[in-house]
Amino acid sequence: MKAQPPSDRDRVPTPLPSSPVQHFRRQDDPQWHWLENRDDPRVPAFLEAANDQSRGWFAPLDDLTERLYHGHLARRELAVRGLPTALDHYTVWSETAVDADHPVWWRHPNGRPEAAEPFLDLESRSRAHAFYEVGDMALSPDEAWLAWTEDTRGDETFTLQLRRLPDGEPTVLLEAIGPELCWAEDGTTLLFTRFDATQRPESIWRQCLTLDAGSPHPSGEPVLVLREDDPEFWLGLGKTRSRAWLMLESASKDTSEVQLVPARAPATPPRLFRAREHGVEYAIDHRPGHFYVLHNRQAPHFCLDRVDEARPDVEGERLIAHRDDTTLEGIDAFAWGLVATERDHREAQVRLRVLEYDERHACRRDERLPLPETPCSLALGDAPHFDTRRLRLREESFTLPVTWAEVDLDDGSRRQLKRQAVHGDLQPDQLACERLWARSHDGERIPVSVVMRADLVGHPLPTLLYGYGAYGEVLDPWFSVARLELLARGVAFAVAHVRGGGDRGEPWYLAGKLEHKANSFQDFLAARDALVAKGVSDGERIVAYGASAGGLLVGASLNLAPGRFCAAVLDVPFVDVLRTMENPDLPLTTAEYSEWGNPQDPAARRRIRDYSPLDNLPDAPWPPVFLQGSWHDTRVPYWEPAKLYARLTELAVAHDGPEHRPTLLRTDMEAGHGGASGRFKSWHDNARQDAFILWALGVEGRDA
């Protein structure tokens, strides 16, 4: 089957219902800044009116949305059993029922599966809330107590709960804290984070507990362990796999610092491992007698040193040198050695490297684990035991469903533990994936990954082009059951691995941030053009998709070339960049200065002003666009997509009318930055997005 041409794209939907933009417009505020006042009753009224308008526009596509949704459900294994993980005393796993949004957590004593029992029913806990999300779960060292944080609003503010396992009554210990938790090894102390007024994790606290079987309760008030006063830094918690040290991590986007506390003596004052140095990032792990320091001091792509545990300030041994063609992304320490995560710059591919040391710390093994295919995602799975010699790996690609494998380091054997099931007529082996290389404006080679039905290779296809390109985040290939609904209808899915992401290592990130941010937008447009030039995509039928910082990417690209796409989907898009960065009272703003720049610097302000989507709308309408926001979003406030909706609607009216290029806004009044918390609502929201995409591509009438 070949996808149909867009000749019937005007068949549905019909002109937009009455526009709330006209009704709520204020002559004294052409920028729509009044939408930032959450307490103004006109604000939710405007958003609900836009939701009503969106529902009216989508009405002719409701049947398609339902077909996409139920088609997705039919392809997916709805009853999901997580991969069991053996801890010291118990084996734990999750189970999600066919009709459940959230899992139930189970356990059994090691070696006694017949004694399985549930110990946390998240599905039941979620029923009392329109939104429900767990931030973190932490078992006490003796595995007798469970602490967890939960968010019931979507604003990423959490409540700390504690219960004795398996069925003790949950006790609320603390409210309005951060998501992270960590037990000290004394078994009675919990560490957690708190936010400042801008929702920056600015302090770490410890809470001593009296763990009576009947009535667990705090032993006194929480004690401040560490406070971070620099508004560009945030705090995080960790523990070495050796369980010897608690790690209190302070970091900005380009500088980091670690303080250590003995895990068995959590009241010990923190010990600074290495003082922060502007522009230097480091992370540490531990084996008895040694710390392993991953850092970029005079090594922009990172290197690895070993230092003496008793004298960490003394220069140690260089274990992995800096390399021009590889970024060292992370290390994991075990009793026998290390697993290093590396990224090849040329091929934009992650690898895992096993380094085994003898008792004299001589390296007796240095090998890279084989890849299932390229390009692919590869990551180390849960490994709670410091001395394990069996590594769990998580693998996936655009054509490989999520697969868990176990590699035995002693005999080299490999065993598949679990693979995501896929049902229906379109199976992974019927898909084809390829990696293209686009040439950007400055000659740089940009990787572009594409997946499509194998029988359609060689035909220019309607295409969904996805991008992100910020914070050094990597878009390694991922498998999506929902995506099969698009692929089955003859749509290709492509990812532009633009600069600003980490797909080709640390240099790739640095070349797309701060004064180099404009490279990201040019890369995205170059990826689009390469898909057309190489015959993969139909140039008249390409939809752009971006979420959060990806919304900035797509928005800025559309401003530069609105005619290069037939439509766009922007989910919680960061589009009011300049105004947001000029307001240090907003959540996360100050921590973002090293990513975008501080607009108090005139040069940085000019750069941001020159690409901020809301400040650079062209004198021509965008193509049809579907905008999505969330009322409780603290990362990208609801008003950013709402302002863009209003401004684009006015722009369309000034030209040929919004019925030809509809701008739609849907705000979830019960969710946060990640959208709906329940899986079924999230899947339905995804089906609505896909219905819009298929309409824009002119293939909405085709069933899979």
CSV table of C-alpha atoms in Angstrom, one decimal, residues 294-305 318-328 342 345 353 506-507 510:
chain,number,residue,atom,x,y,z
A,294,LEU,CA,34.9,10.9,35.7
A,295,HIS,CA,35.7,14.5,34.8
A,296,ASN,CA,36.3,17.0,32.0
A,297,ARG,CA,39.1,19.0,33.5
A,298,GLN,CA,41.5,19.7,30.6
A,299,ALA,CA,39.5,16.9,28.9
A,300,PRO,CA,36.4,18.2,27.2
A,301,HIS,CA,35.2,14.7,26.2
A,302,PHE,CA,35.8,13.4,29.7
A,303,CYS,CA,38.4,11.0,31.1
A,304,LEU,CA,38.7,8.7,34.1
A,305,ASP,CA,41.1,8.8,37.1
A,318,ARG,CA,44.7,7.9,34.6
A,319,LEU,CA,42.6,4.9,33.6
A,320,ILE,CA,40.9,6.2,30.5
A,321,ALA,CA,42.5,9.0,28.6
A,322,HIS,CA,40.7,11.8,26.8
A,323,ARG,CA,39.9,10.9,23.2
A,324,ASP,CA,39.0,13.2,20.3
A,325,ASP,CA,36.5,10.8,18.8
A,326,THR,CA,34.7,9.4,21.9
A,327,THR,CA,32.8,10.9,24.9
A,328,LEU,CA,33.0,9.0,28.2
A,342,GLU,CA,31.1,5.6,25.9
A,345,HIS,CA,31.2,10.7,17.8
A,353,ARG,CA,32.9,-1.3,27.9
A,506,GLU,CA,30.0,16.3,24.3
A,507,PRO,CA,31.1,18.3,21.3
A,510,LEU,CA,28.4,22.3,23.1
